[in-house]
Amino acid sequence: MAAQYRIGLDIGQSSIKLVVLSHKEKEAKLVSLGHIASPQPGIISDADLDLEVVANSIKHLINEVNPPTKDVVVALPESRIFTRVIYDLPYLTNEELAQAIRYASEEFVPMPIADVNLNYQIIFRSSEKGPKSRTVVFVVASPKNIVEKYLKVLNMAALKPVAVETELIAASRALLGINPYSPTTLLIQLSATTSDFAVVSEGVILMTRSIATGGMALTRAIAQAFNFELIQAEEYKKVYGLLEDQLEGKVFQVLKPIADIILSEVKRVIQAHEMQNPQRPIKRVVLGGGGALLPGVVIYFANVLGLEVQQADPWYYINKDANLKTKLAVDAPAYTVAVGLALREN
Ligand SMILES: Nc1ncnc2c1ncn2[C@@H]1O[C@H](COP(=O)(O)OP(=O)(O)OP(=O)(O)O)[C@@H](O)[C@H]1O
Ligand SMILES: [Mg+2]
């Protein structure tokens, strides 16, 4: 039987986000949502004691949101997952493909293949065998110890995992999955500890990347430059951000070098994609994650990249009560991953 309800659970380093969607009708409907600050060190730790604390935070959130199901879809952190689109395979049967993927994965997975779960999605496969026929697949390699850790935490929180996927797969489903005709898009998830990138074309991920520079790096830079506590630095970041005309540009000047680190990686991703897929130039950029709320970030990115840049709205395709719309808009980009997870039906 198809799922009636799904919990999407995004266990972030700064906050845990939870979204419950109903799948009773064709259009997914919002049932409830919530978030809670992440305990520290949080899910990054491998110690059972720390993981218990994370599970307790999740339980707390579940109590508050009170979902009508225990079925949960959870995201693994992009920075710990290895993904690659493999283009250069000939036409292969399913059995041959599994074998070929194992072999090809040794090239981009920097650990023994026996220690990862390999999942793949066929992007393209010629209809029959021939000299020019080929297979293109998107491969996801998840370290087994990380998958096990997440399953352990869900178990501690008395939830029932129905699927585990990556943050970018979830984000892509929330923002583009429903529209295979949307133009080739670069998704950027600006989260607390990382910035994650995905090139998505016709609803298919063609490239992903993750770097260890995110919102925390911005906060730390302000704290250091002005000799502030992190809490105060966080406030300054949220108020002044990348707005050049605020405080004589003092905060802007501090944040700009870090934004530029992210942007230079963005340029590398665009360049690498366009070399591989010259017929699919990137037409626009969508910013998700809490960092997308940084004042001035949309305009700054648009100016530097010379592309149309938008803030992510994961609620756009979701059926929701009219009186919720304003409330949801406040921190919409931060819910991108959680919404994408809850949208997964199988
Ligand atoms: N209004 C805002 N302006 C600027 N930055 C913001 C704003 N709101 C949230 N952020 C930043 O967004 C980040 C949190 O984003 P998000 O919730 O996507 O991260 P996370 O999922 O907890 O972390 P991660 O995915 O790295 O584990 C923090 O660095 C926070 O400072
Ligand atoms: Mg996150």
Short mmCIF file of C-alpha atoms and ligand atoms in Angstrom, two decimals:
data_model
loop_
_atom_site.label_atom_id
_atom_site.label_comp_id
_atom_site.label_asym_id
_atom_site.label_seq_id
_atom_site.Cartn_x
_atom_site.Cartn_y
_atom_site.Cartn_z
CA MET A 1 0.00 0.00 0.00
CA ALA A 2 1.23 3.45 -0.83
CA ALA A 3 2.32 5.65 2.02
CA GLN A 4 -0.29 7.94 3.56
CA TYR A 5 2.04 10.04 5.63
CA ARG A 6 5.77 10.66 5.60
CA ILE A 7 8.07 12.36 8.07
CA GLY A 8 11.06 14.10 6.49
CA LEU A 9 13.82 14.45 9.09
CA ASP A 10 16.84 16.65 8.44
CA ILE A 11 19.35 16.32 11.28
CA GLY A 12 21.53 19.38 10.75
CA GLN A 13 24.50 20.57 12.73
CA SER A 14 22.72 23.77 13.76
CA SER A 15 19.11 22.59 13.81
CA ILE A 16 16.95 19.51 13.34
CA LYS A 17 14.08 20.10 10.93
CA LEU A 18 11.00 17.93 10.63
CA VAL A 19 8.20 18.05 8.05
CA VAL A 20 5.15 15.81 7.88
CA LEU A 21 3.34 15.47 4.57
CA SER A 22 0.18 13.61 3.70
CA HIS A 23 0.22 11.65 0.44
CA LYS A 24 -3.46 10.74 0.50
CA GLU A 25 -4.15 12.93 -2.48
CA LYS A 26 -2.23 13.50 -5.67
CA GLU A 27 -0.73 16.73 -4.39
CA ALA A 28 1.28 16.33 -1.17
CA LYS A 29 -0.26 18.24 1.72
CA LEU A 30 1.49 19.76 4.70
CA VAL A 31 0.36 18.19 7.97
CA SER A 32 2.83 19.75 10.40
CA LEU A 33 6.40 20.90 10.82
CA GLY A 34 8.90 22.00 13.41
CA HIS A 35 12.53 22.50 14.28
CA ILE A 36 14.75 22.38 17.31
CA ALA A 37 18.33 23.51 17.93
CA SER A 38 20.83 20.67 17.50
CA PRO A 39 22.63 19.55 20.63
CA GLN A 40 26.42 19.74 20.41
CA PRO A 41 28.49 17.88 19.30
CA GLY A 42 25.38 16.22 17.86
CA ILE A 43 25.18 13.68 15.07
CA ILE A 44 28.78 14.29 14.03
CA SER A 45 29.91 12.39 17.13
CA ASP A 46 30.28 8.62 17.16
CA ALA A 47 29.78 8.26 20.90
CA ASP A 48 26.54 6.58 21.96
CA LEU A 49 26.03 9.13 24.72
CA ASP A 50 26.05 12.01 22.24
CA LEU A 51 23.78 10.11 19.87
CA GLU A 52 21.32 9.52 22.72
CA VAL A 53 21.18 13.27 23.21
CA VAL A 54 20.40 13.76 19.51
CA ALA A 55 17.71 11.08 19.71
CA ASN A 56 16.20 12.86 22.71
CA SER A 57 16.04 16.13 20.77
CA ILE A 58 14.29 14.29 17.95
CA LYS A 59 11.82 12.74 20.42
CA HIS A 60 11.14 16.17 21.82
CA LEU A 61 10.44 17.52 18.35
CA ILE A 62 8.23 14.52 17.54
CA ASN A 63 6.21 15.15 20.71
CA GLU A 64 5.70 18.73 19.69
CA VAL A 65 4.80 18.04 16.06
CA ASN A 66 2.82 14.87 16.88
CA PRO A 67 2.92 13.19 13.44
CA PRO A 68 0.30 10.51 12.57
CA THR A 69 3.06 8.06 11.53
CA LYS A 70 6.49 6.76 12.55
CA ASP A 71 7.63 6.33 8.95
CA VAL A 72 10.59 8.58 8.42
CA VAL A 73 12.90 9.44 5.55
CA VAL A 74 16.27 10.79 6.67
CA ALA A 75 19.15 12.52 4.89
CA LEU A 76 22.81 11.61 5.15
CA PRO A 77 25.23 14.56 5.14
CA GLU A 78 26.42 15.36 1.63
CA SER A 79 29.99 15.88 2.82
CA ARG A 80 30.25 12.22 3.87
CA ILE A 81 28.71 10.68 0.76
CA PHE A 82 30.41 10.04 -2.57
CA THR A 83 28.37 10.54 -5.71
CA ARG A 84 29.30 10.48 -9.35
CA VAL A 85 27.62 10.37 -12.73
CA ILE A 86 29.31 7.69 -14.82
CA TYR A 87 29.03 8.44 -18.51
CA ASP A 88 31.38 6.03 -20.22
CA LEU A 89 29.60 2.70 -19.85
CA PRO A 90 28.42 0.68 -22.86
CA TYR A 91 24.93 -0.82 -23.04
CA LEU A 92 24.68 -3.21 -20.09
CA THR A 93 22.10 -5.54 -18.62
CA ASN A 94 21.13 -5.02 -14.99
CA GLU A 95 23.55 -7.67 -13.73
CA GLU A 96 26.40 -6.37 -15.84
CA LEU A 97 25.63 -2.86 -14.66
CA ALA A 98 25.88 -3.70 -10.95
CA GLN A 99 29.28 -5.26 -11.63
CA ALA A 100 30.47 -2.31 -13.75
CA ILE A 101 29.36 0.19 -11.12
CA ARG A 102 31.30 -1.60 -8.39
CA TYR A 103 34.35 -1.44 -10.56
CA ALA A 104 33.88 2.20 -11.63
CA SER A 105 33.21 3.26 -8.04
CA GLU A 106 36.73 2.35 -7.01
CA GLU A 107 37.82 5.43 -8.90
CA PHE A 108 35.88 7.97 -6.86
CA VAL A 109 35.23 6.24 -3.54
CA PRO A 110 38.29 6.80 -1.34
CA MET A 111 37.58 3.79 0.87
CA PRO A 112 37.13 0.03 0.36
CA ILE A 113 34.00 -0.65 -1.71
CA ALA A 114 33.08 -3.32 0.85
CA ASP A 115 32.60 -0.49 3.39
CA VAL A 116 29.99 1.46 1.39
CA ASN A 117 26.42 0.89 0.26
CA LEU A 118 26.22 1.46 -3.48
CA ASN A 119 22.97 2.76 -4.92
CA TYR A 120 22.40 3.93 -8.43
CA GLN A 121 19.87 5.45 -10.70
CA ILE A 122 19.92 4.94 -14.47
CA ILE A 123 19.89 8.33 -16.17
CA PHE A 124 20.05 7.02 -19.70
CA ARG A 125 20.34 3.61 -21.35
CA SER A 126 20.29 2.93 -25.08
CA SER A 127 17.39 0.70 -26.03
CA GLU A 128 19.61 -2.04 -27.44
CA LYS A 129 23.18 -3.26 -27.68
CA GLY A 130 25.24 -1.71 -30.48
CA PRO A 131 28.61 -0.08 -31.13
CA LYS A 132 27.31 3.36 -30.14
CA SER A 133 24.95 2.37 -27.35
CA ARG A 134 25.70 3.50 -23.82
CA THR A 135 24.50 3.67 -20.24
CA VAL A 136 24.69 6.70 -17.96
CA VAL A 137 24.17 6.20 -14.24
CA PHE A 138 24.14 8.33 -11.10
CA VAL A 139 25.94 6.44 -8.34
CA VAL A 140 25.67 7.13 -4.61
CA ALA A 141 28.19 5.49 -2.27
CA SER A 142 27.25 5.82 1.42
CA PRO A 143 29.75 4.66 4.04
CA LYS A 144 28.12 1.82 5.97
CA ASN A 145 29.20 3.17 9.36
CA ILE A 146 27.40 6.47 8.69
CA VAL A 147 24.21 4.77 7.52
CA GLU A 148 24.34 2.57 10.62
CA LYS A 149 24.81 5.58 12.89
CA TYR A 150 21.76 7.35 11.46
CA LEU A 151 19.66 4.19 11.71
CA LYS A 152 20.79 3.78 15.31
CA VAL A 153 19.68 7.32 16.18
CA LEU A 154 16.28 6.78 14.51
CA ASN A 155 15.90 3.57 16.44
CA MET A 156 16.73 5.36 19.69
CA ALA A 157 14.09 7.95 18.79
CA ALA A 158 11.50 5.16 18.20
CA LEU A 159 11.07 6.07 14.54
CA LYS A 160 10.79 3.71 11.60
CA PRO A 161 13.21 4.50 8.77
CA VAL A 162 11.71 3.79 5.36
CA ALA A 163 14.45 5.37 3.28
CA VAL A 164 17.84 7.02 3.61
CA GLU A 165 19.08 9.40 0.97
CA THR A 166 21.42 12.33 0.45
CA GLU A 167 20.68 15.97 1.22
CA LEU A 168 21.04 17.02 -2.40
CA ILE A 169 18.73 14.31 -3.73
CA ALA A 170 16.11 15.51 -1.24
CA ALA A 171 16.72 19.18 -2.07
CA SER A 172 16.45 18.47 -5.76
CA ARG A 173 13.15 16.65 -5.28
CA ALA A 174 11.73 19.53 -3.23
CA LEU A 175 12.74 22.26 -5.63
CA LEU A 176 12.77 20.68 -9.09
CA GLY A 177 11.69 17.06 -8.89
CA ILE A 178 8.16 17.72 -9.93
CA ASN A 179 9.06 19.68 -13.01
CA PRO A 180 11.21 17.77 -15.50
CA TYR A 181 11.03 20.72 -17.87
CA SER A 182 12.69 23.21 -15.55
CA PRO A 183 15.87 24.70 -17.05
CA THR A 184 19.26 23.31 -16.08
CA THR A 185 19.71 24.56 -12.53
CA LEU A 186 22.53 24.82 -10.04
CA LEU A 187 21.22 24.08 -6.54
CA ILE A 188 23.29 25.48 -3.72
CA GLN A 189 22.58 24.40 -0.16
CA LEU A 190 24.15 26.91 2.21
CA SER A 191 24.05 25.13 5.54
CA ALA A 192 25.84 25.58 8.84
CA THR A 193 28.95 23.49 8.26
CA THR A 194 29.02 23.02 4.49
CA SER A 195 27.97 24.39 1.14
CA ASP A 196 26.66 21.69 -1.18
CA PHE A 197 26.15 21.99 -4.90
CA ALA A 198 24.14 19.99 -7.43
CA VAL A 199 23.62 20.54 -11.14
CA VAL A 200 20.13 19.33 -12.02
CA SER A 201 18.80 18.98 -15.53
CA GLU A 202 15.36 17.62 -16.46
CA GLY A 203 14.89 16.44 -12.89
CA VAL A 204 18.17 14.47 -12.91
CA ILE A 205 21.29 15.25 -10.86
CA LEU A 206 24.33 15.48 -13.12
CA MET A 207 26.98 16.57 -10.65
CA THR A 208 27.38 17.17 -6.93
CA ARG A 209 30.02 18.73 -4.73
CA SER A 210 30.40 19.66 -1.07
CA ILE A 211 32.84 22.03 0.62
CA ALA A 212 33.46 22.61 4.30
CA THR A 213 32.64 26.32 4.23
CA GLY A 214 29.14 27.32 5.35
CA GLY A 215 27.19 29.62 7.64
CA MET A 216 29.34 28.86 10.69
CA ALA A 217 32.39 30.16 8.85
CA LEU A 218 30.59 33.46 8.26
CA THR A 219 29.64 33.76 11.93
CA ARG A 220 33.18 32.94 13.06
CA ALA A 221 34.64 35.55 10.74
CA ILE A 222 32.44 38.24 12.28
CA ALA A 223 33.24 37.06 15.80
CA GLN A 224 36.92 37.24 15.06
CA ALA A 225 36.91 40.59 13.23
CA PHE A 226 34.83 42.42 15.86
CA ASN A 227 35.89 40.40 18.87
CA PHE A 228 32.30 39.27 19.50
CA GLU A 229 30.81 36.22 21.14
CA LEU A 230 29.36 33.79 18.57
CA ILE A 231 25.79 34.68 19.57
CA GLN A 232 26.32 38.35 18.87
CA ALA A 233 28.21 37.59 15.65
CA GLU A 234 25.27 35.44 14.52
CA GLU A 235 22.93 38.39 15.09
CA TYR A 236 25.13 40.74 13.07
CA LYS A 237 25.27 38.20 10.29
CA LYS A 238 21.49 37.89 10.17
CA VAL A 239 20.91 41.64 10.22
CA TYR A 240 23.65 43.03 7.97
CA GLY A 241 24.82 40.03 5.94
CA LEU A 242 26.27 40.93 2.56
CA LEU A 243 24.57 44.31 2.40
CA GLU A 244 27.26 46.69 1.27
CA ASP A 245 25.44 49.84 2.37
CA GLN A 246 25.05 48.77 6.02
CA LEU A 247 27.45 49.78 8.80
CA GLU A 248 29.70 51.39 6.18
CA GLY A 249 30.16 47.99 4.61
CA LYS A 250 32.11 46.71 7.62
CA VAL A 251 30.24 43.41 7.94
CA PHE A 252 30.17 43.04 4.16
CA GLN A 253 33.95 43.34 4.03
CA VAL A 254 34.35 40.61 6.63
CA LEU A 255 31.90 38.21 4.96
CA LYS A 256 32.94 38.84 1.36
CA PRO A 257 36.13 36.69 1.40
CA ILE A 258 34.14 33.72 2.69
CA ALA A 259 31.29 34.22 0.24
CA ASP A 260 33.97 34.37 -2.44
CA ILE A 261 35.41 31.01 -1.36
CA ILE A 262 31.95 29.52 -1.91
CA LEU A 263 31.56 31.37 -5.20
CA SER A 264 34.89 30.21 -6.57
CA GLU A 265 33.79 26.63 -5.94
CA VAL A 266 30.48 27.45 -7.64
CA LYS A 267 32.42 28.65 -10.68
CA ARG A 268 34.46 25.45 -10.71
CA VAL A 269 31.28 23.37 -10.59
CA ILE A 270 29.74 25.38 -13.44
CA GLN A 271 32.89 25.04 -15.51
CA ALA A 272 33.20 21.30 -14.90
CA HIS A 273 29.54 20.78 -15.75
CA GLU A 274 29.69 22.79 -18.93
CA MET A 275 32.76 20.89 -20.13
CA GLN A 276 30.95 17.60 -19.60
CA ASN A 277 27.54 18.80 -20.86
CA PRO A 278 28.07 21.73 -23.25
CA GLN A 279 24.54 21.32 -24.59
CA ARG A 280 23.04 21.99 -21.14
CA PRO A 281 24.30 25.37 -19.92
CA ILE A 282 23.21 26.42 -16.44
CA LYS A 283 20.35 28.87 -16.67
CA ARG A 284 19.74 29.72 -13.05
CA VAL A 285 20.86 29.22 -9.48
CA VAL A 286 18.60 28.32 -6.55
CA LEU A 287 19.80 28.89 -2.97
CA GLY A 288 18.53 26.67 -0.17
CA GLY A 289 19.57 25.99 3.42
CA GLY A 290 19.52 28.49 6.28
CA GLY A 291 22.37 30.44 4.68
CA ALA A 292 20.07 31.42 1.80
CA LEU A 293 18.44 33.82 4.29
CA LEU A 294 21.62 35.87 4.55
CA PRO A 295 20.65 39.44 3.66
CA GLY A 296 22.09 40.43 0.29
CA VAL A 297 23.25 36.94 -0.68
CA VAL A 298 20.93 36.59 -3.69
CA ILE A 299 22.07 39.86 -5.25
CA TYR A 300 25.72 39.30 -4.44
CA PHE A 301 25.73 35.81 -6.00
CA ALA A 302 23.80 37.07 -9.04
CA ASN A 303 26.30 39.88 -9.62
CA VAL A 304 29.37 37.69 -9.29
CA LEU A 305 27.98 34.78 -11.33
CA GLY A 306 26.07 36.77 -13.93
CA LEU A 307 23.17 34.32 -13.57
CA GLU A 308 19.61 34.54 -12.30
CA VAL A 309 19.64 33.61 -8.60
CA GLN A 310 16.58 32.76 -6.50
CA GLN A 311 15.92 31.86 -2.90
CA ALA A 312 14.56 28.31 -2.61
CA ASP A 313 10.87 27.89 -1.80
CA PRO A 314 10.34 24.22 -0.94
CA TRP A 315 6.68 24.93 -0.05
CA TYR A 316 5.83 26.06 -3.55
CA TYR A 317 4.47 22.71 -4.81
CA ILE A 318 3.01 21.68 -1.44
CA ASN A 319 -0.66 22.01 -0.72
CA LYS A 320 -1.02 24.00 2.52
CA ASP A 321 -3.57 26.01 4.45
CA ALA A 322 -3.71 29.61 3.31
CA ASN A 323 -3.25 30.92 6.86
CA LEU A 324 0.13 29.16 7.07
CA LYS A 325 1.66 30.82 4.02
CA THR A 326 3.19 33.83 5.74
CA LYS A 327 4.52 31.73 8.58
CA LEU A 328 6.14 29.24 6.20
CA ALA A 329 7.77 31.97 4.16
CA VAL A 330 9.91 33.17 7.09
CA ASP A 331 12.58 30.48 6.92
CA ALA A 332 11.44 28.49 3.90
CA PRO A 333 14.91 27.76 2.41
CA ALA A 334 16.00 26.07 5.67
CA TYR A 335 13.26 23.44 5.17
CA THR A 336 14.35 22.45 1.67
CA VAL A 337 15.90 19.10 2.63
CA ALA A 338 13.16 18.14 5.12
CA VAL A 339 10.41 18.84 2.57
CA GLY A 340 12.24 16.84 -0.11
CA LEU A 341 12.58 13.89 2.26
CA ALA A 342 8.89 13.95 3.22
CA LEU A 343 8.00 14.07 -0.49
CA ARG A 344 9.60 10.70 -1.04
CA GLU A 345 6.80 8.16 -1.23
CA ASN A 346 8.50 4.81 -1.77
N1 LIG B 1 18.44 34.92 8.56
C1 LIG B 1 19.63 34.36 8.38
N2 LIG B 1 20.66 35.05 7.86
C2 LIG B 1 21.86 34.48 7.68
N3 LIG B 1 22.16 33.22 8.00
C3 LIG B 1 21.18 32.49 8.55
C4 LIG B 1 19.87 33.00 8.75
N4 LIG B 1 19.12 32.03 9.30
C5 LIG B 1 19.93 30.95 9.42
N5 LIG B 1 21.15 31.23 8.97
C6 LIG B 1 22.33 30.36 8.98
O1 LIG B 1 22.05 29.14 8.34
C7 LIG B 1 22.82 28.10 8.94
C8 LIG B 1 21.91 26.98 9.30
O2 LIG B 1 21.36 26.48 8.12
P1 LIG B 1 20.75 25.03 8.05
O3 LIG B 1 19.64 24.93 9.01
O4 LIG B 1 20.47 24.77 6.62
O5 LIG B 1 21.99 24.19 8.56
P2 LIG B 1 22.01 22.75 9.25
O6 LIG B 1 21.14 21.86 8.43
O7 LIG B 1 21.68 22.84 10.68
O8 LIG B 1 23.53 22.39 9.12
P3 LIG B 1 24.32 21.27 8.28
O9 LIG B 1 23.45 20.88 7.12
O10 LIG B 1 25.59 21.92 7.90
O11 LIG B 1 24.52 20.15 9.25
C9 LIG B 1 23.49 28.67 10.17
O12 LIG B 1 24.84 28.92 9.88
C10 LIG B 1 22.72 29.98 10.39
O13 LIG B 1 23.55 30.97 10.92
MG MG B 2 21.47 20.81 6.71
#
